mmCIF file of C-alpha atoms in Angstrom:
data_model
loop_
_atom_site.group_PDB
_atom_site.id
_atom_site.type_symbol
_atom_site.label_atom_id
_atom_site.label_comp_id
_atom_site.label_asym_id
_atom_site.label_seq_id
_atom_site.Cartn_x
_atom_site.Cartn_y
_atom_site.Cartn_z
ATOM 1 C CA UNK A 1 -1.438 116.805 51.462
ATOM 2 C CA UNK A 2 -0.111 114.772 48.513
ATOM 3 C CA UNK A 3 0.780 115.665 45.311
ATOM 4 C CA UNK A 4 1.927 114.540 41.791
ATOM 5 C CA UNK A 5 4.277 114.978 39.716
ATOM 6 C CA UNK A 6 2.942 116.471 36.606
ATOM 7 C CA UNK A 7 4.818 118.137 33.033
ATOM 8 C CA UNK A 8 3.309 119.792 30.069
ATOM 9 C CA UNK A 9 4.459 118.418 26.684
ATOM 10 C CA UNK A 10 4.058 120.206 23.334
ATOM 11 C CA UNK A 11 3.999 117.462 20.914
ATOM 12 C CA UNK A 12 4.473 116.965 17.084
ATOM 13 C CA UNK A 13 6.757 120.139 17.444
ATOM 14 C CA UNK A 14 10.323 120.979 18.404
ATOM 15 C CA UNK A 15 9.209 124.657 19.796
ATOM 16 C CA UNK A 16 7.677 125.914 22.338
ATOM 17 C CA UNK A 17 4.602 126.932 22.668
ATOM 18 C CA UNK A 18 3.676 125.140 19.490
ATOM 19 C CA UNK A 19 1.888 122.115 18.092
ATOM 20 C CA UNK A 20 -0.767 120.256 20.725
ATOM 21 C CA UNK A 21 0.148 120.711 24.620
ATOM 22 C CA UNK A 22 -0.101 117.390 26.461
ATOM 23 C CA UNK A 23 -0.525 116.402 30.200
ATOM 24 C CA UNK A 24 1.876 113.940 31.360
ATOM 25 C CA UNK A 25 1.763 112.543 35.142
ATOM 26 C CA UNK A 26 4.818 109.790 35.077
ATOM 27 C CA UNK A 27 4.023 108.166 38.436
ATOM 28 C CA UNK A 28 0.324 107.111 38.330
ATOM 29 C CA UNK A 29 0.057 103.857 39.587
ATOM 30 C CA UNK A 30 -1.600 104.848 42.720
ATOM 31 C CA UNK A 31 -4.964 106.968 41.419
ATOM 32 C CA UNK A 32 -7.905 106.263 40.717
ATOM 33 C CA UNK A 33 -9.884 106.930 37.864
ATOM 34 C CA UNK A 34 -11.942 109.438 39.480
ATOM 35 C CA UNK A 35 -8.945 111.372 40.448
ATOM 36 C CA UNK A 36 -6.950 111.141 36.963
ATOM 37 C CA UNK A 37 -10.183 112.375 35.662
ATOM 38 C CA UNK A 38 -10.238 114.957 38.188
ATOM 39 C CA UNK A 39 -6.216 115.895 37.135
ATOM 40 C CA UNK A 40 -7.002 116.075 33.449
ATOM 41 C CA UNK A 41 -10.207 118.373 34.412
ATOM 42 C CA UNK A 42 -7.276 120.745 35.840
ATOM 43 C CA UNK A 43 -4.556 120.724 33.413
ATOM 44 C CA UNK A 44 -7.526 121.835 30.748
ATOM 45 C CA UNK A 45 -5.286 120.177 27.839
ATOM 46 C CA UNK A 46 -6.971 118.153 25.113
ATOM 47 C CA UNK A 47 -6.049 115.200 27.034
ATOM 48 C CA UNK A 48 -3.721 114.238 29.324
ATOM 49 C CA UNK A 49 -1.664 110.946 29.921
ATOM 50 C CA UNK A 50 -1.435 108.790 32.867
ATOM 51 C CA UNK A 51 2.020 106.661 33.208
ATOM 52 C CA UNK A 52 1.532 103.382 34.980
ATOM 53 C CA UNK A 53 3.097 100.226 34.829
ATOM 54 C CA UNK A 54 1.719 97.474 33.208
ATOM 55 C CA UNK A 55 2.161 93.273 33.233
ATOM 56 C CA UNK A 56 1.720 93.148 29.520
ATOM 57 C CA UNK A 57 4.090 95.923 28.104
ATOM 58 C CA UNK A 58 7.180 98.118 29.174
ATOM 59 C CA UNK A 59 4.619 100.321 30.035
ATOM 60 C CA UNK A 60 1.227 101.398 30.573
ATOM 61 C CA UNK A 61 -1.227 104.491 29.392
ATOM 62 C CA UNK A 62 -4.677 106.039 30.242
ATOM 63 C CA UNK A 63 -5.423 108.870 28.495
ATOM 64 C CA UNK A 64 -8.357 111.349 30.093
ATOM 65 C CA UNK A 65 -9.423 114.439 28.160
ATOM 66 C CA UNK A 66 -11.356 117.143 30.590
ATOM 67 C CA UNK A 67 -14.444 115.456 30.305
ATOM 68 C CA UNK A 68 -14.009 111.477 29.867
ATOM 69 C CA UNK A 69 -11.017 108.679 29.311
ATOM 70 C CA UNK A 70 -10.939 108.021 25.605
ATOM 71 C CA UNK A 71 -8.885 104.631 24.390
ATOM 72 C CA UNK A 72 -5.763 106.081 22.740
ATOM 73 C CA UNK A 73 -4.373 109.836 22.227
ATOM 74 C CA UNK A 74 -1.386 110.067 19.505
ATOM 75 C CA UNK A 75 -0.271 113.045 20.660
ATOM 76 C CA UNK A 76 -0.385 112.271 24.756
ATOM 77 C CA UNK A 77 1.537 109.178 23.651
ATOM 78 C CA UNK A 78 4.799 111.404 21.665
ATOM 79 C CA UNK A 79 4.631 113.781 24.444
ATOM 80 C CA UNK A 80 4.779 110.874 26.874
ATOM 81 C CA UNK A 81 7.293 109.492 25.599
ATOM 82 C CA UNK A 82 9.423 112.240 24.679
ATOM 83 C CA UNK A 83 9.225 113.324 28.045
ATOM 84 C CA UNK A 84 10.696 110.181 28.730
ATOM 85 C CA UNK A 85 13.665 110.062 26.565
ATOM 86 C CA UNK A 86 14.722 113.525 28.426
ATOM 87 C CA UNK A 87 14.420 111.741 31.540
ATOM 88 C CA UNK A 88 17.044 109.377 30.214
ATOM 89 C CA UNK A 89 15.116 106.668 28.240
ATOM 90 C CA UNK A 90 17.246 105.075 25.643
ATOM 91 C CA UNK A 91 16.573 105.215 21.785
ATOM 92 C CA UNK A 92 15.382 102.245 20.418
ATOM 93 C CA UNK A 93 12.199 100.037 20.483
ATOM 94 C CA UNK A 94 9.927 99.577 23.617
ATOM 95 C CA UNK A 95 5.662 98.822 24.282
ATOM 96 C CA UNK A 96 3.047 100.498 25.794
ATOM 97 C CA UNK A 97 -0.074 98.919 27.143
ATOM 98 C CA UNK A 98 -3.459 100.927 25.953
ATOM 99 C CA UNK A 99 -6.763 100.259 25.892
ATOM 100 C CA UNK A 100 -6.601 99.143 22.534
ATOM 101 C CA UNK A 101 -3.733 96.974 23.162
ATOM 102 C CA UNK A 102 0.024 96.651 23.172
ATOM 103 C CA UNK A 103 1.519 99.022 21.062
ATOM 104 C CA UNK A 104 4.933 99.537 19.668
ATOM 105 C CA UNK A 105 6.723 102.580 20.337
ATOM 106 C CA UNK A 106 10.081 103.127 18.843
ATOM 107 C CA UNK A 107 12.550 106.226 19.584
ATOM 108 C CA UNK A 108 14.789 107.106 16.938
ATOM 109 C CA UNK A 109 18.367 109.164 17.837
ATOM 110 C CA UNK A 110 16.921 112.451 16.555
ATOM 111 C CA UNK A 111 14.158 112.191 19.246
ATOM 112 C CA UNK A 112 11.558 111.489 16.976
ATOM 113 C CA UNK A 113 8.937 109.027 18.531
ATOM 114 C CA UNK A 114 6.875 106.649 16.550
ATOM 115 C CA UNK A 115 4.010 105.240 17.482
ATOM 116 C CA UNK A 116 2.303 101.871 15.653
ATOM 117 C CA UNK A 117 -1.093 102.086 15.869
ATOM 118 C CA UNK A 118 -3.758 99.722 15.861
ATOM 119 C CA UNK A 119 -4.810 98.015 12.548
ATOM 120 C CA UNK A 120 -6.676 100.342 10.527
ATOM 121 C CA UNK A 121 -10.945 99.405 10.229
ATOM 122 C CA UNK A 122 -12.707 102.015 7.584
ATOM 123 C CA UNK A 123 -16.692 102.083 6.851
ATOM 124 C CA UNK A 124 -18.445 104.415 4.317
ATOM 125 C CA UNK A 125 -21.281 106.469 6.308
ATOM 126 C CA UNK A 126 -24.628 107.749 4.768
ATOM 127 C CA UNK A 127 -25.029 111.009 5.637
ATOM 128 C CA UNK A 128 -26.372 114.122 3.748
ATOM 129 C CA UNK A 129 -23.806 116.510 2.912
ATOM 130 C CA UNK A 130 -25.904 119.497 4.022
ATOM 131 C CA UNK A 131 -25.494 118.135 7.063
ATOM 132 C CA UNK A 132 -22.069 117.937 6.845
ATOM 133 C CA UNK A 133 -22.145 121.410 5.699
ATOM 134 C CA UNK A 134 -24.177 122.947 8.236
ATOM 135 C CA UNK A 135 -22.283 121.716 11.045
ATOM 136 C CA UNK A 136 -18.852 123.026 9.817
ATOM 137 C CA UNK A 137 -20.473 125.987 8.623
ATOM 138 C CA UNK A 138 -19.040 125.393 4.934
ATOM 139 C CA UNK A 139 -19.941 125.248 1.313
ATOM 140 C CA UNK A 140 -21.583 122.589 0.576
ATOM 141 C CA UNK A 141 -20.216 122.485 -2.839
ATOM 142 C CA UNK A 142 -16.466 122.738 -1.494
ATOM 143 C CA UNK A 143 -17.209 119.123 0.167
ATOM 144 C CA UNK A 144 -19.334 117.543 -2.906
ATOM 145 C CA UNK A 145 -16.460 118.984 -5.199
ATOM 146 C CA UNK A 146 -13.744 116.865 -3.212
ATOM 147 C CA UNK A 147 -16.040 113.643 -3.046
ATOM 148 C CA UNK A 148 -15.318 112.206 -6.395
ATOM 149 C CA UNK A 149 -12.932 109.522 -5.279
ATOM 150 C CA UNK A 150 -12.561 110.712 -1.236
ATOM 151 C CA UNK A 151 -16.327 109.654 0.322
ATOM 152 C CA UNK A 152 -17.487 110.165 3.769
ATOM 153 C CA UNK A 153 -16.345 107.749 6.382
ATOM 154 C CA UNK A 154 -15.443 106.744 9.623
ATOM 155 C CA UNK A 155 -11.578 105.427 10.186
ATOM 156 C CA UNK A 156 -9.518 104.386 12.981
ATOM 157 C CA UNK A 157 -5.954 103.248 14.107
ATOM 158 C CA UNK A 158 -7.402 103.204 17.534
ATOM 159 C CA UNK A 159 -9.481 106.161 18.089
ATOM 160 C CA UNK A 160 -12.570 106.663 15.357
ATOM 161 C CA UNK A 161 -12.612 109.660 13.171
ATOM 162 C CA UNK A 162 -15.326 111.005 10.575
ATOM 163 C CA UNK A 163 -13.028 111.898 7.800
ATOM 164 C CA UNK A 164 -14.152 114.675 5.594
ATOM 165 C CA UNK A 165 -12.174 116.103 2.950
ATOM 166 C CA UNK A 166 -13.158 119.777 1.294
ATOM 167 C CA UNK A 167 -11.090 121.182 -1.618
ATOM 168 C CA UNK A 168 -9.513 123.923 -0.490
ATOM 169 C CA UNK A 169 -7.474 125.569 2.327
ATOM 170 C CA UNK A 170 -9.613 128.378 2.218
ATOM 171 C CA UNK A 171 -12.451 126.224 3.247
ATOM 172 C CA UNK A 172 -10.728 124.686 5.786
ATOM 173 C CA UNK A 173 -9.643 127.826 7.257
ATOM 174 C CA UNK A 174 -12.990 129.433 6.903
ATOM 175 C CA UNK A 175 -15.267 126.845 8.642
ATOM 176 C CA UNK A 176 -17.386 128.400 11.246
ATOM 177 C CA UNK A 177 -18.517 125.013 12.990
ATOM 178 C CA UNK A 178 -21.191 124.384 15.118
ATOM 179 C CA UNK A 179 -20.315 122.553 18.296
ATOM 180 C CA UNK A 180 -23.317 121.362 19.033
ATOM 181 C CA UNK A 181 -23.818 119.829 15.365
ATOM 182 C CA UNK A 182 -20.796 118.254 15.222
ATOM 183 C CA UNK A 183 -21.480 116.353 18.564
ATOM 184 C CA UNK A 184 -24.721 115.046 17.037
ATOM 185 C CA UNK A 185 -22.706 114.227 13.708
ATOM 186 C CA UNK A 186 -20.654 112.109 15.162
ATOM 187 C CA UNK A 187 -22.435 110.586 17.350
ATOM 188 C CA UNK A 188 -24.516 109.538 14.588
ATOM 189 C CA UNK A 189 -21.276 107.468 12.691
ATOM 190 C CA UNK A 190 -20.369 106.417 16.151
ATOM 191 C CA UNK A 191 -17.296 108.580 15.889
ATOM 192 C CA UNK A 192 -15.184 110.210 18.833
ATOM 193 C CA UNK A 193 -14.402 113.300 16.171
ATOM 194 C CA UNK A 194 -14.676 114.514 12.831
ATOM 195 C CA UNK A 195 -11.130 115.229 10.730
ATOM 196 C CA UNK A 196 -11.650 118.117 8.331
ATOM 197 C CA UNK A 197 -8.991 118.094 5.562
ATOM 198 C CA UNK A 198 -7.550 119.570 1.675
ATOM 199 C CA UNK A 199 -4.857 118.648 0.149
ATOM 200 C CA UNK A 200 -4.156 122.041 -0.649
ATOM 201 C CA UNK A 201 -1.378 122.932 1.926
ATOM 202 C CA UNK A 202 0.375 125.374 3.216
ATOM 203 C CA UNK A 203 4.317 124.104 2.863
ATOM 204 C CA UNK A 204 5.153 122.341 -0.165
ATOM 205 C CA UNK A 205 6.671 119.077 1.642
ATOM 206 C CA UNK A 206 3.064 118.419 2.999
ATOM 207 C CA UNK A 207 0.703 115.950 1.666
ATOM 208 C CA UNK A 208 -2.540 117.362 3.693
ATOM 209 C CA UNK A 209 -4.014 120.255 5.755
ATOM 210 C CA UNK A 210 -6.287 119.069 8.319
ATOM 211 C CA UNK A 211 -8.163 120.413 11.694
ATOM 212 C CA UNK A 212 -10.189 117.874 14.030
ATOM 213 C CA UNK A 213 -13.387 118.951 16.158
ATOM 214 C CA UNK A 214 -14.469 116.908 19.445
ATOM 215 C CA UNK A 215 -16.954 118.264 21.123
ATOM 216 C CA UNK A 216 -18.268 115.538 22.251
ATOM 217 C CA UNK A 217 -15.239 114.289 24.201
ATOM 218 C CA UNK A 218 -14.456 117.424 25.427
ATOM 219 C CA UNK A 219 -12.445 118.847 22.835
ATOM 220 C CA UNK A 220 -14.323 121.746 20.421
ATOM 221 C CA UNK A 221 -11.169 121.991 18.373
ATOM 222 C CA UNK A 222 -7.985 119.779 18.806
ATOM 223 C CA UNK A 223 -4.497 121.473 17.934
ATOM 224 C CA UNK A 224 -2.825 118.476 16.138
ATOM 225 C CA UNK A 225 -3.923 115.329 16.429
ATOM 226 C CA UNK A 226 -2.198 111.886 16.081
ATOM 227 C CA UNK A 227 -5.149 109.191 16.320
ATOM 228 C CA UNK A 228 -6.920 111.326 13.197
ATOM 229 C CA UNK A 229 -2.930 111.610 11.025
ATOM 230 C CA UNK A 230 -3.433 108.173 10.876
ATOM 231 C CA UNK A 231 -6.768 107.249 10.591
ATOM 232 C CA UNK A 232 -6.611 109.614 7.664
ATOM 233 C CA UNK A 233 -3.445 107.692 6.079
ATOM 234 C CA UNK A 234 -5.065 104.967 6.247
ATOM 235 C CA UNK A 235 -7.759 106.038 5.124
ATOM 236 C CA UNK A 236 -6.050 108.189 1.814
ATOM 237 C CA UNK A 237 -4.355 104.319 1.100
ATOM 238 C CA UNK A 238 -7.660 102.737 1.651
ATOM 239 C CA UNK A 239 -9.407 104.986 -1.701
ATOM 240 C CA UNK A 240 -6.350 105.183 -3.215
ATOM 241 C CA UNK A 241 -5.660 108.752 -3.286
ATOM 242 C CA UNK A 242 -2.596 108.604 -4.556
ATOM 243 C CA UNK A 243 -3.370 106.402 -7.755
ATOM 244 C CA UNK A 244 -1.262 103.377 -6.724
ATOM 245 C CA UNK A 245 2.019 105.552 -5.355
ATOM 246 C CA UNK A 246 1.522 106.229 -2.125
ATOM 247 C CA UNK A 247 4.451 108.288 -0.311
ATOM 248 C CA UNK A 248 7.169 106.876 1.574
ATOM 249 C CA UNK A 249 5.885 109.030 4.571
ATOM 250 C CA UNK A 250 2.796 111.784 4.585
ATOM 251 C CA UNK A 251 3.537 115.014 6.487
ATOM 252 C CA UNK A 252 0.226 116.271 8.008
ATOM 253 C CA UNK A 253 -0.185 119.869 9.058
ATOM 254 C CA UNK A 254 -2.186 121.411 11.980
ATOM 255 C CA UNK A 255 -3.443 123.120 14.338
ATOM 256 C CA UNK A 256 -2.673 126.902 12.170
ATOM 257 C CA UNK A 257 -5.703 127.847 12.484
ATOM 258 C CA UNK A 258 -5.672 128.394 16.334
ATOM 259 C CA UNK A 259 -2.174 129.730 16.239
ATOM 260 C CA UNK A 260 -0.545 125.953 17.755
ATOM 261 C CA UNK A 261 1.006 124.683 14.560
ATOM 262 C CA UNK A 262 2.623 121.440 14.003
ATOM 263 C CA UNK A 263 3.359 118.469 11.674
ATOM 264 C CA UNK A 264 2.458 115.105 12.232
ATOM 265 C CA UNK A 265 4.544 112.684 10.050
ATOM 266 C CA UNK A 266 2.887 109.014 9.080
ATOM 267 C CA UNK A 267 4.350 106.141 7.367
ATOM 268 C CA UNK A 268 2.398 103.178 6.014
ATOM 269 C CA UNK A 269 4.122 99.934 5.348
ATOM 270 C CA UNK A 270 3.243 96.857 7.058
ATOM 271 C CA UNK A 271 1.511 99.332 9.570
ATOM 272 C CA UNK A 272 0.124 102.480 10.537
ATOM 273 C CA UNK A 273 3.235 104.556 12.285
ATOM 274 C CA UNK A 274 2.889 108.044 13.533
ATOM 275 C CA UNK A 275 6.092 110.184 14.428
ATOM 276 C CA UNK A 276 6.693 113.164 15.596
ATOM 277 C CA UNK A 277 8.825 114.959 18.429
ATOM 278 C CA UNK A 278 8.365 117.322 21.460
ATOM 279 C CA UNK A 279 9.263 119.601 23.697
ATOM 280 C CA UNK A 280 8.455 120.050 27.589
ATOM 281 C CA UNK A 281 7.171 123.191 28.453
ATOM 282 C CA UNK A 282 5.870 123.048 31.970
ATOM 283 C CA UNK A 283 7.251 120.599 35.359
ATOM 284 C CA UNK A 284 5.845 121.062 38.181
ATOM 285 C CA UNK A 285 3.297 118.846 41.257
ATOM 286 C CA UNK A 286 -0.498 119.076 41.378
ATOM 287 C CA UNK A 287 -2.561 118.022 44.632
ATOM 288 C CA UNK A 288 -3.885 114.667 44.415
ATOM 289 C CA UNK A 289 -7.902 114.933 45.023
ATOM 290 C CA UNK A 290 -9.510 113.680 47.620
ATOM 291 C CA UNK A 291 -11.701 110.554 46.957
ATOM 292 C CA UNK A 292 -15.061 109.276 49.018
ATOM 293 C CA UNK A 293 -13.782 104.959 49.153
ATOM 294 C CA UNK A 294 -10.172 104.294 49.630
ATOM 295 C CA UNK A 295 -11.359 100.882 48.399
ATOM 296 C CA UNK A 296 -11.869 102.610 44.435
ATOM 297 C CA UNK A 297 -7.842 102.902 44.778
ATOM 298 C CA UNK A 298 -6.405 101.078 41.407
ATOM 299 C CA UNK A 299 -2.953 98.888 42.132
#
């Protein structure tokens, strides 16, 4: 019977137990997609993270959440590669091949990992907010009160988000959000997940407060997420929340609200970087799954 190699990573945290738990198998070259989607069905993580190797980059990711492969996961990608750096990977700067492209990933001697992420694409969406409203189960008037200079819209650094800021963390910790709704929502803005956010924070040193639903890609409520940290950033520079003086580096918080907190740190300069570090948590070997067609076998 085979098996694989598979750890648990909690990234965008330094403790245990903490921040968002990643999948990592580091020797996937030989399954399938059907069986990497079976794997990530199993580990029942947000997503999980298939190593491979890869012509175009030092290395290569697929990223499969229990339900479907999405394009890029930040946090899969950290725990990845922190994983990595225990196993003996040097600091320094390396790539990784995604579905989005080739990606720069640079390890600093702390263990931090940053990730560049793709160029940043942001478009205003028309919707209602009592729609918004109903399908977060919020006050309207907490959304419309944070719209002045913050509208809806969809970002991305690789991954597309519904941004949504509300002006309290109150009403960010108080949503009641319908699943179902939110699926629709996004699907709608042709978004993989909506990013609920204040910049009313819990620590001091943080610039927002955020929690990000997926329903639709298998995910009702993600812990911490990396795509949305920087869609977001980019997204904050975009309106210019910051009236002309942005931050050397944003410090995003998460994931509080279903007891997995961590901190996602961004920096914006000639690109969208996402850092953070992590800790393994789990090492062990899964059965490989069965498949009908050797012939669906990926090199």
């Amino acid at each position: 019977m085979e098996t694989t190699r598979v750890v648990q990573v909690d990234a965008f945290t330094d403790e245990p137990l903490t921040g968002n738990p990643a999948g990592v198998v580091p020797d996937a070259d030989g399954l399938s997609a059907e069986q990497m989607q079976a794997i990530a069905a199993e580990m029942a993580v947000s997503e999980t993270a298939f190593l491979r190797s890869s012509p175009a980059a030092d290395y290569r990711l697929r990223y499969f959440t229990p339900a479907r492969e999405v394009d890029l996961c930040g946090h899969a990608t950290i725990g990845t590669f922190a994983h990595l750096r225990d196993e003996g990977l040097e600091t320094g700067t390396t790539t990784l091949e995604t579905n989005v492209g080739v990606l720069e990933i640079e390890i600093d001697a702390d263990g931090t990992v940053w990730m560049t992420q793709d160029e940043p694409t942001i478009r205003e969406v028309d919707v209602g907010y009592d729609r918004v409203a109903d399908a977060l189960g919020v006050d309207q008037a907490a959304l419309e009160g944070a719209s002045a200079d913050l509208p809806l819209a969809v970002a991305s650094t690789g991954l597309p988000m519904l941004i949504v800021p509300i002006t309290y963390l109150s009403d960010v910790g108080g949503a009641d959000p319908d699943m179902a709704a939110i699926e629709a929502l996004t699907d709608a803005v042709e978004a993989t997940g909506l990013y609920l956010c204040t910049f009313d924070t819990l620590e001091r040193e943080s610039t927002l407060h955020g929690r990000m639903f997926a329903p639709g890609a298998g995910v009702p409520e993600d812990p911490v997420t990396g795509t949305a940290s920087g869609a977001v950033s980019a997204y904050l520079d975009r309106f210019d929340a910051f009236d002309g003086d942005l931050p050397a580096e944003l410090r995003l918080e998460q994931g509080h609200h279903i007891d997995r907190p961590g901190t996602v740190r961004v920096r914006l300069d000639d690109a969208v970087r996402v850092g953070g570090r992590g800790v393994t948590v789990l090492d062990g070997s899964l059965v490989v799954p069965d498949i009908e067609d050797d012939d669906i076998l990926e090199a």
